[in-house]
Amino acid sequence: MKIGIIGKPNIGKSSFFKAATMTDIEIQNYPFTTIKPNIGVAYVRAECPAENFFKVKCNPQHGFCIDGQRFVPFELVDVAGLVPGAAEGKGLGNLFLDDLSNVDALIHIIDISGSTNMQGEIIEVGKNDPVEDVKFIEKELDDWYFNIFMRGKTKIERQLRLMATDTPVEKFIAEHFSGLNVREKQVIDAITKSNLKGKLITLWSDDEYKTFTKNLRLISKPMVFAANKIDIKSSESNFNRLVSTFPQYSFIPTCALAEIQLRFAEKQKIIKYVPGDNDFQILEPNKLTDQQKQGIEKIRTIMQKVNGTGVQQTLNFAVFNLLKYKIIFPGGVNKLEDSKGNVMPDAFLMPPNATTLDFAYKLHTDFGDNFIGAIDVKKKQKIGRETVLNNGDVIEILSSK
Ligand SMILES: Nc1nc2c(ncn2[C@@H]2O[C@H](COP(=O)(O)OP(=O)(O)OP(=O)(O)O)[C@@H](O)[C@H]2O)c(=O)[nH]1
Ligand SMILES: [Mg+2]
């Protein structure tokens, strides 16, 4: 599972990425700092059953666990900034959207303070309207899908003519969009949502092509908005305006800069901070200058206002709310350790409809092929191969080998 970061230049995409992945990448206060994509590991935060349910200490082999909060890894991608007209080659163009073609969801970062213009140049705070930022990125993404569709339309129509009349069009459309990770089910949903069910593709109007590709984009690349730079004045009124202008979207106030500072201070053991918490504790007040103390208290004030820095909240929203993924832990009724004695060492992100059998295959092909049953370890109950798993389940797979 992979999530991409998108937005216009110079609004904090790489800062968000750096905070989430703790990798040392370039961040500057001018547009187009990032050209080549940054790819890294970010984490989703969830209750760890080891500490919270079984009351034992765990030893994660991937990700980590702090105070009963498990951090499970997934891939995050940060790309160059988009500017209006990117589809026609403005700015760096939109070729780098290819770097986002196989992501499952997008985090759209906005400068909520309105202190960057459409090209990402610094302007007076509040002079740019973030509502326009939402609109133009949507247009660029819609153009991206529309242009891909139009390039393949003739081929899709030809394929349909060659096939039996009842061959479903979604098969060919999904094939055409396979580079963007689009699945047949998503094409069917987009056709239904566009009221085009049963209408021959050759009879679709230009507007219907547009509606369909927009819906396909929304379904196959669901998006959450991070309203970044919430620490700057005038952000609050902009935030409220965005929420009322786009009631259909989800906006999370973020301060990527604060999250970077907190994670660094935590690394240096100056503070105790668990990513996603809405507060932190200063461990070594003597190590801080008055100025540093003031700075860190300013961060606390922002966190209290918007319930944390918003970075972890946005990552969690993308994984659990947009994609509806679930975290499943392998374990045994009689034994929570692996062969090396690590307690609940693994945690897997599974798609929404994943069954016990899917999980068996995720663990090992042999477990899937030789599946004879499974146990819900928390409930100590047998479950069937077709049982759809719940977030936080601990599952033991029984196999004949
Ligand atoms: N005040 C404030 N500044 C921020 C925040 N997040 C990022 N910045 C600043 O915004 C500027 C741009 O940050 P980047 O992370 O490089 O932005 P970007 O969107 O990756 O920029 P490009 O790669 O050029 O498109 C830097 O000066 C950051 O320090 C924030 O939450 N608050
Ligand atoms: Mg960048």
PDB file of C-alpha atoms in Angstrom, residues 32-191:
ATOM      1  CA  PHE A  32      10.549  23.534  -7.069  1.00  0.00           C
ATOM      2  CA  THR A  33      12.970  22.494  -4.354  1.00  0.00           C
ATOM      3  CA  THR A  34      11.836  18.935  -5.017  1.00  0.00           C
ATOM      4  CA  ILE A  35      12.211  17.652  -8.560  1.00  0.00           C
ATOM      5  CA  LYS A  36      12.924  13.953  -8.210  1.00  0.00           C
ATOM      6  CA  PRO A  37      10.432  12.070  -6.034  1.00  0.00           C
ATOM      7  CA  ASN A  38      11.246  11.266  -2.409  1.00  0.00           C
ATOM      8  CA  ILE A  39      10.149   7.777  -1.439  1.00  0.00           C
ATOM      9  CA  GLY A  40      10.171   6.731   2.203  1.00  0.00           C
ATOM     10  CA  VAL A  41       8.534   4.776   4.978  1.00  0.00           C
ATOM     11  CA  ALA A  42       5.814   6.429   7.049  1.00  0.00           C
ATOM     12  CA  TYR A  43       3.760   4.826   9.806  1.00  0.00           C
ATOM     13  CA  VAL A  44       0.143   4.477  10.730  1.00  0.00           C
ATOM     14  CA  ARG A  45      -0.644   4.540  14.456  1.00  0.00           C
ATOM     15  CA  ALA A  46      -2.906   2.002  16.141  1.00  0.00           C
ATOM     16  CA  GLU A  47      -3.582   0.409  19.528  1.00  0.00           C
ATOM     17  CA  CYS A  48      -1.156  -2.466  20.094  1.00  0.00           C
ATOM     18  CA  PRO A  49      -3.018  -5.560  21.319  1.00  0.00           C
ATOM     19  CA  ALA A  50       0.139  -6.882  23.019  1.00  0.00           C
ATOM     20  CA  GLU A  51       0.197  -4.114  25.598  1.00  0.00           C
ATOM     21  CA  ASN A  52      -3.465  -3.134  25.657  1.00  0.00           C
ATOM     22  CA  PHE A  53      -5.145  -6.538  25.484  1.00  0.00           C
ATOM     23  CA  PHE A  54      -2.641  -9.223  26.472  1.00  0.00           C
ATOM     24  CA  LYS A  55      -0.740  -6.934  28.876  1.00  0.00           C
ATOM     25  CA  VAL A  56       2.688  -8.023  27.630  1.00  0.00           C
ATOM     26  CA  LYS A  57       5.566  -6.040  26.134  1.00  0.00           C
ATOM     27  CA  CYS A  58       6.007  -6.491  22.371  1.00  0.00           C
ATOM     28  CA  ASN A  59       9.119  -6.559  20.150  1.00  0.00           C
ATOM     29  CA  PRO A  60       8.111  -5.189  16.727  1.00  0.00           C
ATOM     30  CA  GLN A  61      10.404  -6.292  13.898  1.00  0.00           C
ATOM     31  CA  HIS A  62       8.905  -3.767  11.468  1.00  0.00           C
ATOM     32  CA  GLY A  63       7.830  -0.376  12.740  1.00  0.00           C
ATOM     33  CA  PHE A  64       7.829   0.343  16.472  1.00  0.00           C
ATOM     34  CA  CYS A  65       5.644   0.592  19.557  1.00  0.00           C
ATOM     35  CA  ILE A  66       5.545   3.411  22.131  1.00  0.00           C
ATOM     36  CA  ASP A  67       3.335   3.297  25.227  1.00  0.00           C
ATOM     37  CA  GLY A  68       1.020   0.728  23.682  1.00  0.00           C
ATOM     38  CA  GLN A  69       0.749   2.591  20.388  1.00  0.00           C
ATOM     39  CA  ARG A  70       1.931   0.503  17.465  1.00  0.00           C
ATOM     40  CA  PHE A  71       3.383   2.230  14.385  1.00  0.00           C
ATOM     41  CA  VAL A  72       2.956   0.103  11.263  1.00  0.00           C
ATOM     42  CA  PRO A  73       4.979   0.972   8.147  1.00  0.00           C
ATOM     43  CA  PHE A  74       3.743   1.844   4.648  1.00  0.00           C
ATOM     44  CA  GLU A  75       5.256   3.676   1.675  1.00  0.00           C
ATOM     45  CA  LEU A  76       4.949   7.459   1.243  1.00  0.00           C
ATOM     46  CA  VAL A  77       5.894   9.422  -1.905  1.00  0.00           C
ATOM     47  CA  ASP A  78       6.609  13.171  -2.191  1.00  0.00           C
ATOM     48  CA  VAL A  79       6.811  14.749  -5.653  1.00  0.00           C
ATOM     49  CA  ALA A  80       7.460  18.111  -7.337  1.00  0.00           C
ATOM     50  CA  GLY A  81       4.852  20.885  -7.066  1.00  0.00           C
ATOM     51  CA  LEU A  82       1.997  21.276  -9.554  1.00  0.00           C
ATOM     52  CA  VAL A  83       1.099  24.680 -11.007  1.00  0.00           C
ATOM     53  CA  PRO A  84      -2.021  25.702 -12.976  1.00  0.00           C
ATOM     54  CA  GLY A  85      -1.714  24.494 -16.581  1.00  0.00           C
ATOM     55  CA  ALA A  86       0.657  21.654 -15.655  1.00  0.00           C
ATOM     56  CA  ALA A  87      -1.242  19.347 -18.019  1.00  0.00           C
ATOM     57  CA  GLU A  88      -0.196  21.717 -20.859  1.00  0.00           C
ATOM     58  CA  GLY A  89       3.407  21.731 -19.664  1.00  0.00           C
ATOM     59  CA  LYS A  90       3.448  24.766 -17.294  1.00  0.00           C
ATOM     60  CA  GLY A  91       5.973  24.682 -14.421  1.00  0.00           C
ATOM     61  CA  LEU A  92       7.567  21.253 -14.481  1.00  0.00           C
ATOM     62  CA  GLY A  93       4.510  19.984 -16.368  1.00  0.00           C
ATOM     63  CA  ASN A  94       2.650  17.036 -14.953  1.00  0.00           C
ATOM     64  CA  LEU A  95       4.878  14.221 -16.147  1.00  0.00           C
ATOM     65  CA  PHE A  96       5.951  13.639 -12.558  1.00  0.00           C
ATOM     66  CA  LEU A  97       2.355  12.626 -11.806  1.00  0.00           C
ATOM     67  CA  ASP A  98       3.605   9.320 -13.219  1.00  0.00           C
ATOM     68  CA  ASP A  99       5.522   9.021  -9.945  1.00  0.00           C
ATOM     69  CA  LEU A 100       2.115   8.932  -8.257  1.00  0.00           C
ATOM     70  CA  SER A 101       0.462   6.567 -10.735  1.00  0.00           C
ATOM     71  CA  ASN A 102       0.592   3.523  -8.470  1.00  0.00           C
ATOM     72  CA  VAL A 103      -0.402   5.182  -5.196  1.00  0.00           C
ATOM     73  CA  ASP A 104      -3.653   4.088  -3.544  1.00  0.00           C
ATOM     74  CA  ALA A 105      -4.568   7.462  -2.039  1.00  0.00           C
ATOM     75  CA  LEU A 106      -3.405  11.079  -2.066  1.00  0.00           C
ATOM     76  CA  ILE A 107      -2.667  13.626   0.629  1.00  0.00           C
ATOM     77  CA  HIS A 108      -3.216  17.074  -0.887  1.00  0.00           C
ATOM     78  CA  ILE A 109      -1.265  19.681   1.041  1.00  0.00           C
ATOM     79  CA  ILE A 110      -2.534  23.263   1.011  1.00  0.00           C
ATOM     80  CA  ASP A 111      -0.939  26.434   2.350  1.00  0.00           C
ATOM     81  CA  ILE A 112      -3.866  27.435   4.552  1.00  0.00           C
ATOM     82  CA  SER A 113      -2.187  30.725   5.515  1.00  0.00           C
ATOM     83  CA  GLY A 114      -2.470  31.979   1.923  1.00  0.00           C
ATOM     84  CA  SER A 115       1.180  33.120   1.891  1.00  0.00           C
ATOM     85  CA  THR A 116       2.189  31.504  -1.422  1.00  0.00           C
ATOM     86  CA  ASN A 117       0.810  32.337  -4.858  1.00  0.00           C
ATOM     87  CA  MET A 118      -0.218  29.819  -7.512  1.00  0.00           C
ATOM     88  CA  GLN A 119       3.412  29.391  -8.601  1.00  0.00           C
ATOM     89  CA  GLY A 120       4.519  28.799  -4.993  1.00  0.00           C
ATOM     90  CA  GLU A 121       6.229  32.203  -4.645  1.00  0.00           C
ATOM     91  CA  ILE A 122       6.092  33.863  -1.240  1.00  0.00           C
ATOM     92  CA  ILE A 123       3.516  36.653  -0.981  1.00  0.00           C
ATOM     93  CA  GLU A 124       1.917  38.615   1.834  1.00  0.00           C
ATOM     94  CA  VAL A 125       0.105  36.358   4.321  1.00  0.00           C
ATOM     95  CA  GLY A 126      -3.564  35.923   3.465  1.00  0.00           C
ATOM     96  CA  LYS A 127      -3.270  37.203  -0.110  1.00  0.00           C
ATOM     97  CA  ASN A 128      -3.789  33.812  -1.734  1.00  0.00           C
ATOM     98  CA  ASP A 129      -7.136  32.081  -1.545  1.00  0.00           C
ATOM     99  CA  PRO A 130      -6.714  28.377  -0.628  1.00  0.00           C
ATOM    100  CA  VAL A 131     -10.132  27.669  -2.178  1.00  0.00           C
ATOM    101  CA  GLU A 132      -8.471  28.322  -5.558  1.00  0.00           C
ATOM    102  CA  ASP A 133      -5.676  25.871  -4.684  1.00  0.00           C
ATOM    103  CA  VAL A 134      -8.194  23.098  -4.115  1.00  0.00           C
ATOM    104  CA  LYS A 135      -9.930  23.905  -7.404  1.00  0.00           C
ATOM    105  CA  PHE A 136      -6.841  24.022  -9.574  1.00  0.00           C
ATOM    106  CA  ILE A 137      -5.260  20.811  -8.271  1.00  0.00           C
ATOM    107  CA  GLU A 138      -8.578  19.062  -8.845  1.00  0.00           C
ATOM    108  CA  LYS A 139      -8.570  20.362 -12.400  1.00  0.00           C
ATOM    109  CA  GLU A 140      -5.011  19.141 -13.017  1.00  0.00           C
ATOM    110  CA  LEU A 141      -5.862  15.696 -11.660  1.00  0.00           C
ATOM    111  CA  ASP A 142      -9.053  15.576 -13.713  1.00  0.00           C
ATOM    112  CA  ASP A 143      -7.126  16.585 -16.858  1.00  0.00           C
ATOM    113  CA  TRP A 144      -4.575  13.854 -16.128  1.00  0.00           C
ATOM    114  CA  TYR A 145      -7.267  11.140 -16.073  1.00  0.00           C
ATOM    115  CA  PHE A 146      -9.271  12.680 -18.945  1.00  0.00           C
ATOM    116  CA  ASN A 147      -6.236  12.886 -21.246  1.00  0.00           C
ATOM    117  CA  ILE A 148      -5.248   9.283 -20.514  1.00  0.00           C
ATOM    118  CA  PHE A 149      -8.811   8.177 -21.233  1.00  0.00           C
ATOM    119  CA  MET A 150      -9.071  10.125 -24.500  1.00  0.00           C
ATOM    120  CA  ARG A 151      -5.736   8.703 -25.701  1.00  0.00           C
ATOM    121  CA  GLY A 152      -7.143   5.178 -25.327  1.00  0.00           C
ATOM    122  CA  LYS A 153     -10.772   5.762 -26.298  1.00  0.00           C
ATOM    123  CA  THR A 154     -10.447   4.740 -29.948  1.00  0.00           C
ATOM    124  CA  LYS A 155      -8.602   1.577 -28.952  1.00  0.00           C
ATOM    125  CA  ILE A 156     -11.242   0.698 -26.338  1.00  0.00           C
ATOM    126  CA  GLU A 157     -14.017   1.208 -28.923  1.00  0.00           C
ATOM    127  CA  ARG A 158     -12.146  -0.964 -31.452  1.00  0.00           C
ATOM    128  CA  GLN A 159     -11.636  -3.725 -28.861  1.00  0.00           C
ATOM    129  CA  LEU A 160     -15.350  -3.600 -28.068  1.00  0.00           C
ATOM    130  CA  ARG A 161     -16.314  -3.896 -31.765  1.00  0.00           C
ATOM    131  CA  LEU A 162     -14.121  -6.979 -32.110  1.00  0.00           C
ATOM    132  CA  MET A 163     -15.642  -8.686 -29.095  1.00  0.00           C
ATOM    133  CA  ALA A 164     -19.063 -10.156 -28.445  1.00  0.00           C
ATOM    134  CA  THR A 165     -21.584  -7.365 -27.787  1.00  0.00           C
ATOM    135  CA  ASP A 166     -21.973  -8.290 -24.136  1.00  0.00           C
ATOM    136  CA  THR A 167     -18.261  -7.947 -23.311  1.00  0.00           C
ATOM    137  CA  PRO A 168     -18.189  -5.429 -20.472  1.00  0.00           C
ATOM    138  CA  VAL A 169     -16.530  -2.112 -21.277  1.00  0.00           C
ATOM    139  CA  GLU A 170     -15.101  -1.888 -17.722  1.00  0.00           C
ATOM    140  CA  LYS A 171     -12.639  -4.667 -18.542  1.00  0.00           C
ATOM    141  CA  PHE A 172     -11.068  -2.608 -21.343  1.00  0.00           C
ATOM    142  CA  ILE A 173     -11.174   0.669 -19.441  1.00  0.00           C
ATOM    143  CA  ALA A 174      -9.523  -0.943 -16.390  1.00  0.00           C
ATOM    144  CA  GLU A 175      -6.848  -2.460 -18.658  1.00  0.00           C
ATOM    145  CA  HIS A 176      -6.216   0.941 -20.212  1.00  0.00           C
ATOM    146  CA  PHE A 177      -5.848   2.523 -16.747  1.00  0.00           C
ATOM    147  CA  SER A 178      -3.841  -0.369 -15.277  1.00  0.00           C
ATOM    148  CA  GLY A 179      -0.758   1.859 -15.062  1.00  0.00           C
ATOM    149  CA  LEU A 180      -2.720   3.951 -12.556  1.00  0.00           C
ATOM    150  CA  ASN A 181      -3.621   0.925 -10.439  1.00  0.00           C
ATOM    151  CA  VAL A 182      -7.290   1.202 -11.448  1.00  0.00           C
ATOM    152  CA  ARG A 183      -9.344  -1.929 -10.818  1.00  0.00           C
ATOM    153  CA  GLU A 184     -12.423  -3.164 -12.708  1.00  0.00           C
ATOM    154  CA  LYS A 185     -14.657  -2.707  -9.664  1.00  0.00           C
ATOM    155  CA  GLN A 186     -13.614   0.960  -9.489  1.00  0.00           C
ATOM    156  CA  VAL A 187     -14.515   1.437 -13.179  1.00  0.00           C
ATOM    157  CA  ILE A 188     -17.939  -0.117 -12.548  1.00  0.00           C
ATOM    158  CA  ASP A 189     -18.480   2.191  -9.561  1.00  0.00           C
ATOM    159  CA  ALA A 190     -17.456   5.232 -11.624  1.00  0.00           C
ATOM    160  CA  ILE A 191     -19.821   4.256 -14.468  1.00  0.00           C
TER     161      ILE A 191
END
